[in-house]
PDB file of C-alpha atoms in Angstrom:
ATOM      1  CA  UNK A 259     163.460  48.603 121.522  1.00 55.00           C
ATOM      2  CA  UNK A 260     163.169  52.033 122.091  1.00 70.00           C
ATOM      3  CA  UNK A 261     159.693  53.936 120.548  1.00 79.00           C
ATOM      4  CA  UNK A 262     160.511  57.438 121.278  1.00 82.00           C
ATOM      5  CA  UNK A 263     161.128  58.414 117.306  1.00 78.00           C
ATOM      6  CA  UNK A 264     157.885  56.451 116.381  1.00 84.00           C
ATOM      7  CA  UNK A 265     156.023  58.505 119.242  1.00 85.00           C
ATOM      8  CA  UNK A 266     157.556  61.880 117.572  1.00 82.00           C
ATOM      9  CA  UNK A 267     156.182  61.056 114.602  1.00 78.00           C
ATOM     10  CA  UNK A 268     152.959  60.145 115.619  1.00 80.00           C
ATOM     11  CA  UNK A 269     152.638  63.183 117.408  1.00 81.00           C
ATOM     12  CA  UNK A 270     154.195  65.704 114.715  1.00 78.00           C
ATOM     13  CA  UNK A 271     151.783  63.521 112.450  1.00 76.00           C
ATOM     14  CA  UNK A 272     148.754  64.525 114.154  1.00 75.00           C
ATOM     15  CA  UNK A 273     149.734  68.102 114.623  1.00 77.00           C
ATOM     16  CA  UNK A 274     151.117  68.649 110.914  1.00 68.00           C
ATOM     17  CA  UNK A 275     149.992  66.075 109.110  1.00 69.00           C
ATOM     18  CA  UNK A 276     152.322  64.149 106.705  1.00 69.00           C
ATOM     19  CA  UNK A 277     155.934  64.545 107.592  1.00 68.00           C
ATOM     20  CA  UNK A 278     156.663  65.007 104.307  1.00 69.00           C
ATOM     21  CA  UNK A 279     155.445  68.682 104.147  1.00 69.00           C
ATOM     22  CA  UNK A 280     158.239  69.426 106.584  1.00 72.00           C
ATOM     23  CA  UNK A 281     161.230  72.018 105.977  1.00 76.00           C
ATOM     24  CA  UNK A 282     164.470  71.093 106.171  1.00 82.00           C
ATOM     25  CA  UNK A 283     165.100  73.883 109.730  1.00 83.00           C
ATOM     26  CA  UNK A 284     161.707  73.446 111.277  1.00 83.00           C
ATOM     27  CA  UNK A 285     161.235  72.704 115.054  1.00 86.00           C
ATOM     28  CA  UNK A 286     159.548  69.446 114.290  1.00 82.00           C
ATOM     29  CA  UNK A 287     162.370  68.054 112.178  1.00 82.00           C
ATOM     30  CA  UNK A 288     165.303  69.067 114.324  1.00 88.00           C
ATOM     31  CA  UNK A 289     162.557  67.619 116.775  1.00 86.00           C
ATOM     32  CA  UNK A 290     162.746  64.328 115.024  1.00 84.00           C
ATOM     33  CA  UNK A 291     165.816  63.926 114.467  1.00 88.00           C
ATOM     34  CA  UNK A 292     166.594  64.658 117.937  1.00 91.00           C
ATOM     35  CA  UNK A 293     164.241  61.721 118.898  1.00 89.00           C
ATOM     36  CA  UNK A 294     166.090  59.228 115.930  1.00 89.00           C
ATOM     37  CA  UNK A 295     169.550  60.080 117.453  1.00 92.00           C
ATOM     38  CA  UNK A 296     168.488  59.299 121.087  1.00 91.00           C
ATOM     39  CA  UNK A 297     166.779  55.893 119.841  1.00 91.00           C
ATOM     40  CA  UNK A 298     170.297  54.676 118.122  1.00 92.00           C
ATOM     41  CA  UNK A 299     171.926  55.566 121.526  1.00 93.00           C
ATOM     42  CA  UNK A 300     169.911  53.914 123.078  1.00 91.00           C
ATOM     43  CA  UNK A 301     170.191  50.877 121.032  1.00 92.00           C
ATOM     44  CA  UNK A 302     174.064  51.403 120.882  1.00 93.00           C
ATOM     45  CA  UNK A 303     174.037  51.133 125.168  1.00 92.00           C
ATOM     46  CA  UNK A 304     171.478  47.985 125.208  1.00 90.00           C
ATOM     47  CA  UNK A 305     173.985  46.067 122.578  1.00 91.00           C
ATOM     48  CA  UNK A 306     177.150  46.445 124.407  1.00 90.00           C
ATOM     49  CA  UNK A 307     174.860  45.883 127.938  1.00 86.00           C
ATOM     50  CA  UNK A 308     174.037  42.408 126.044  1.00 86.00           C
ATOM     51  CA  UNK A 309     177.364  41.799 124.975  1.00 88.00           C
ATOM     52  CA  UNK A 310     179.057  42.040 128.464  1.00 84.00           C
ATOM     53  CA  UNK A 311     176.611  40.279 130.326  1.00 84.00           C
ATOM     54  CA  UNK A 312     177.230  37.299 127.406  1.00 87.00           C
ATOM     55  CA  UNK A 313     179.516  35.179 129.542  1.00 86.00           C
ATOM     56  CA  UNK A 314     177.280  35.219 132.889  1.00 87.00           C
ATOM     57  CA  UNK A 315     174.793  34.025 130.723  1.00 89.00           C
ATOM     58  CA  UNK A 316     177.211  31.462 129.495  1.00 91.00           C
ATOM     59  CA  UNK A 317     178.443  30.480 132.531  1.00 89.00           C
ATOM     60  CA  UNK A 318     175.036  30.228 134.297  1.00 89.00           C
ATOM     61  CA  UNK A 319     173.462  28.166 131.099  1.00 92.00           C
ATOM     62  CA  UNK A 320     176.346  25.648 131.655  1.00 92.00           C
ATOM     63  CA  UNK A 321     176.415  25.274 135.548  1.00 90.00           C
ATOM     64  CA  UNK A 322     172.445  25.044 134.809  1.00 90.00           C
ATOM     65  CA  UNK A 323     173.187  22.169 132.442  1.00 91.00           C
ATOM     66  CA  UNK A 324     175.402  20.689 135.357  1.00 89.00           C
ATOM     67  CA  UNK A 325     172.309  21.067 137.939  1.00 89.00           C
ATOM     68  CA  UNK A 326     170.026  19.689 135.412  1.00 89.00           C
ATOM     69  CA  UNK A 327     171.785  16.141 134.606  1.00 89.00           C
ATOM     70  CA  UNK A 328     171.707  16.001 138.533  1.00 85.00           C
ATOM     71  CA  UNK A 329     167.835  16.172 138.234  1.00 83.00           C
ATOM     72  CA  UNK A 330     167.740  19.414 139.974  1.00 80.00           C
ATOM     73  CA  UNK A 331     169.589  18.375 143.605  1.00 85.00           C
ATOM     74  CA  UNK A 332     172.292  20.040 145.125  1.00 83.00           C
ATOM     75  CA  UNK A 333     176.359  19.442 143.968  1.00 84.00           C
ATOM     76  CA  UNK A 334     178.704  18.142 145.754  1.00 88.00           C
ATOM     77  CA  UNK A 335     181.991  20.627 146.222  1.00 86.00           C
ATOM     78  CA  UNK A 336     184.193  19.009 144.559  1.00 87.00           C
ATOM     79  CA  UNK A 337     182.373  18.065 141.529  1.00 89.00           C
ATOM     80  CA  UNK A 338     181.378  21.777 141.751  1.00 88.00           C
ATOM     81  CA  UNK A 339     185.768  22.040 141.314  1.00 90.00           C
ATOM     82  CA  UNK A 340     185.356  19.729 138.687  1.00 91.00           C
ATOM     83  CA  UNK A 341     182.913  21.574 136.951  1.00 91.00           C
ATOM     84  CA  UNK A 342     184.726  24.223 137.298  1.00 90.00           C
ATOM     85  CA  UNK A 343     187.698  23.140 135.798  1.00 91.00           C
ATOM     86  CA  UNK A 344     185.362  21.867 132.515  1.00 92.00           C
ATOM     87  CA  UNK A 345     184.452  25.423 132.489  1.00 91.00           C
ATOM     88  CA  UNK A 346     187.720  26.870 132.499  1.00 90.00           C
ATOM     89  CA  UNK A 347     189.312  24.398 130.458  1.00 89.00           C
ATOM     90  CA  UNK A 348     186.380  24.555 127.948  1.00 89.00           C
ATOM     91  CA  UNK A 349     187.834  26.204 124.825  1.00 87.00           C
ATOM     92  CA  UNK A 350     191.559  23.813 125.015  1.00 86.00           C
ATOM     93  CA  UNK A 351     190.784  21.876 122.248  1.00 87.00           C
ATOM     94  CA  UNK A 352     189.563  24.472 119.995  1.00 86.00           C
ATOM     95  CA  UNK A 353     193.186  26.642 120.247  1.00 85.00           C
ATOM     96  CA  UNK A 354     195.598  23.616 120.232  1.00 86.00           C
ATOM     97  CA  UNK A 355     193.371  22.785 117.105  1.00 86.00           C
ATOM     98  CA  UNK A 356     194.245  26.001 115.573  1.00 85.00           C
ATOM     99  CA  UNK A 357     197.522  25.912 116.906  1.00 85.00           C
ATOM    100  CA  UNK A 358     198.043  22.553 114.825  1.00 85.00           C
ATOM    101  CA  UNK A 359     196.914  24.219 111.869  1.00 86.00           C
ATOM    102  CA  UNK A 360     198.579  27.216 111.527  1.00 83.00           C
ATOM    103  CA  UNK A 361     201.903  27.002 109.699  1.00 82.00           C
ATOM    104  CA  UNK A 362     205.232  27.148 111.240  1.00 82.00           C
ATOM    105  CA  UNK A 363     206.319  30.500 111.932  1.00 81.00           C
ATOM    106  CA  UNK A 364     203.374  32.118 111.526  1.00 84.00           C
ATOM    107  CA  UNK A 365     202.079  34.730 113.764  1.00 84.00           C
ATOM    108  CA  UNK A 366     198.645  33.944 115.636  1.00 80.00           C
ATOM    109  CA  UNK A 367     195.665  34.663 114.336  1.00 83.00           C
ATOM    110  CA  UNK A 368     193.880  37.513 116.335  1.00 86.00           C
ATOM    111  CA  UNK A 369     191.122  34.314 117.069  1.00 86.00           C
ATOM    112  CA  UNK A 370     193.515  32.831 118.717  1.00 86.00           C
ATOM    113  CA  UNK A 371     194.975  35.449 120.650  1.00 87.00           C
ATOM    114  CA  UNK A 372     191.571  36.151 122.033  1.00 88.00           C
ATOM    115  CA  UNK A 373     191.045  32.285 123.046  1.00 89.00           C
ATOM    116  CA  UNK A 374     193.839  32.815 124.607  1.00 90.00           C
ATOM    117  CA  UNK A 375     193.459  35.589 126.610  1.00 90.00           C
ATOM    118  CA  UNK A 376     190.346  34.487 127.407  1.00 90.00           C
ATOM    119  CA  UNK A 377     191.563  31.256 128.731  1.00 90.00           C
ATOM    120  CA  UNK A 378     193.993  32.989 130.932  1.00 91.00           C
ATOM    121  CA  UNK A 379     191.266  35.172 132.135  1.00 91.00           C
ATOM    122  CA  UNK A 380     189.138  32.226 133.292  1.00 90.00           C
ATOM    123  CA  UNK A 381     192.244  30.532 134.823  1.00 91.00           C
ATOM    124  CA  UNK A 382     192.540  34.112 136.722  1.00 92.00           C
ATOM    125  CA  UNK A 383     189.383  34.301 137.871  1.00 89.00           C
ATOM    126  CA  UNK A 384     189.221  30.405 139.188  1.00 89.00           C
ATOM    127  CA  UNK A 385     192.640  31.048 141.253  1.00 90.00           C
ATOM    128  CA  UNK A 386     191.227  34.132 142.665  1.00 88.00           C
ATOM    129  CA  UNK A 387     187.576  33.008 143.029  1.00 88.00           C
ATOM    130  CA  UNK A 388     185.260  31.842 140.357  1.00 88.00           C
ATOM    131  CA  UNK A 389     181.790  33.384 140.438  1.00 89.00           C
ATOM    132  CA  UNK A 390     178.924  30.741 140.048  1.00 89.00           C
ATOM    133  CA  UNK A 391     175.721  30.151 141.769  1.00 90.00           C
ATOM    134  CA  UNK A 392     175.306  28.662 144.728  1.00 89.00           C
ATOM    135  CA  UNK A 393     175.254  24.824 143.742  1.00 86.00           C
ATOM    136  CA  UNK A 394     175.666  22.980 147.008  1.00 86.00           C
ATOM    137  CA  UNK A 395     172.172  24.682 148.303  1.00 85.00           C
ATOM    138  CA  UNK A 396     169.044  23.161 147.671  1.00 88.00           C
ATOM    139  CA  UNK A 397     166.930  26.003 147.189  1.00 90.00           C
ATOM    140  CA  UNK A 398     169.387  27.969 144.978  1.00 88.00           C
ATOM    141  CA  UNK A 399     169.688  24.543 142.985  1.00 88.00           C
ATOM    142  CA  UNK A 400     166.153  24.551 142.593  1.00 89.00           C
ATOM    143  CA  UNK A 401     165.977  27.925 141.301  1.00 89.00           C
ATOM    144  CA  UNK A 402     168.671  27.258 139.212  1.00 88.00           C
ATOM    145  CA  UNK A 403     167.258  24.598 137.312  1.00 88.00           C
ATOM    146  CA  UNK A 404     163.941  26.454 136.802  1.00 89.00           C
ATOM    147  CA  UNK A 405     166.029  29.125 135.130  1.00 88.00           C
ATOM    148  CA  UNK A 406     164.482  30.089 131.682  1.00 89.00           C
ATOM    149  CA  UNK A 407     167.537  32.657 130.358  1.00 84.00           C
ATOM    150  CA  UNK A 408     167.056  35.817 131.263  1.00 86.00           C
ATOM    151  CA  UNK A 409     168.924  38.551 133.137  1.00 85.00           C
ATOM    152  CA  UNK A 410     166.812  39.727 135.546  1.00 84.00           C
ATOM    153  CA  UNK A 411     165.938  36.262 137.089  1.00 85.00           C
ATOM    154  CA  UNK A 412     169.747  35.978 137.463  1.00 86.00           C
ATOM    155  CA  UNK A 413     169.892  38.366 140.761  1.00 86.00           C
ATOM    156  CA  UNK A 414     167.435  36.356 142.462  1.00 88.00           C
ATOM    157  CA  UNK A 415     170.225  33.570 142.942  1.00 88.00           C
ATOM    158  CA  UNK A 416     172.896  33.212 145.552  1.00 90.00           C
ATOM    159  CA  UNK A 417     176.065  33.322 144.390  1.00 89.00           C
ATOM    160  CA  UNK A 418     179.893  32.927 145.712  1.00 89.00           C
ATOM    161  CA  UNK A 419     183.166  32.855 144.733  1.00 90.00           C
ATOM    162  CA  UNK A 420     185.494  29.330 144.819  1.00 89.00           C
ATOM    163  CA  UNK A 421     188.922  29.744 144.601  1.00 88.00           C
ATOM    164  CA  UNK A 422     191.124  26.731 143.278  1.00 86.00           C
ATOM    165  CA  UNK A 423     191.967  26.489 146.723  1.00 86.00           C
ATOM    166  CA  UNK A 424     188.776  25.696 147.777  1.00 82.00           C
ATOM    167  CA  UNK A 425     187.448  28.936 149.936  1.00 84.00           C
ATOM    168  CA  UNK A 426     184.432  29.839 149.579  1.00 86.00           C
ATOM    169  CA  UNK A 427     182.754  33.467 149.494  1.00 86.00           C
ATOM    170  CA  UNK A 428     179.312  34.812 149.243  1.00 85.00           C
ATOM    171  CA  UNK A 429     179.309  36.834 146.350  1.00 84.00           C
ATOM    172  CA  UNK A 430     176.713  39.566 144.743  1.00 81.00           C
ATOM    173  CA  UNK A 431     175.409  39.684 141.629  1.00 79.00           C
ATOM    174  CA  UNK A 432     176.124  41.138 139.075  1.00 78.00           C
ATOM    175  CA  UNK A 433     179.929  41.335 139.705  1.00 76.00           C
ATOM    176  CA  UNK A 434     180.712  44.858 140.842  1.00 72.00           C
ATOM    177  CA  UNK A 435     184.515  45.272 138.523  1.00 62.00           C
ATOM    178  CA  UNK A 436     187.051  43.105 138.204  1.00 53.00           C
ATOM    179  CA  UNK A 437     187.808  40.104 140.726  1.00 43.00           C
TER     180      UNK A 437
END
């Protein structure tokens, strides 16, 4: 959280006094309210930073999950495909469910539409090359499962691409674009 308004004040505080006694045009307040604005940018960028590294997160929490019921050892390749294919497949259910229940001849909701695309961005991404960590590598498995959630400890991992063909390619992280 950024502490550069609370560090303006301070300082204004100790030069001034209370803030209070402050005109409307003076240095110090445009001062301050330079320092607010640059704090709510700041928090603005860190928010949507959080929000589009969501789904690594995701992804790595459930192939962590995957490494985990496997008591930490390296996967197989093709139950690395078949997680894969969990992954992708993941949110089926929940759109032919609202599928069911919207009424005939109704438009879809805008939920659904993103489920959708979303779907058909996974199933993109797999045919291409799915980024995940390394699985089939001991040490990368071990790091894996010793993974406590945060970003930073994310870059330490290998990671590839697996097509639904079955290539493999080393891969960096975090993704550089669109695969």
């Amino acid at each position: 959280m950024p502490k550069t308004l609370e560090r303006t004040r301070k300082a204004i505080a100790k030069k001034k006094g209370p803030i209070e006694s402050l005109h409307q045009y003076s240095r110090d307040s445009k001062r301050l309210h330079r320092a607010q604005v640059r704090d709510e940018k700041l928090e603005k960028i860190a928010a949507s930073r959080k929000k589009s590294d969501k789904p690594y997160l995701e992804r790595a929490t459930f192939f962590q999950e995957a490494v985990k019921q496997n008591e930490g050892q390296p996967l197989e390749i093709d139950t690395i495909q078949e997680l894969i294919k969990t992954f992708v497949h993941q949110h089926d259910e929940e759109l032919s469910e609202m599928k069911k229940t919207r009424r005939a001849g109704r438009p879809a909701s805008a939920k659904e539409d993103l489920l959708k695309l979303r779907i058909d961005r996974l199933q993109k991404e797999y045919q291409n090359g799915f980024l995940l960590p390394v699985l089939d590598n001991e040490e990368n498995a071990t790091l894996l499962h010793r993974w406590e959630g945060s970003w930073s400890y994310l870059t330490t991992l290998k990671w590839a691409r697996i097509s639904s063909a079955g290539s493999v390619q080393n891969s960096s992280f975090p993704p550089r674009g669109e695969h």
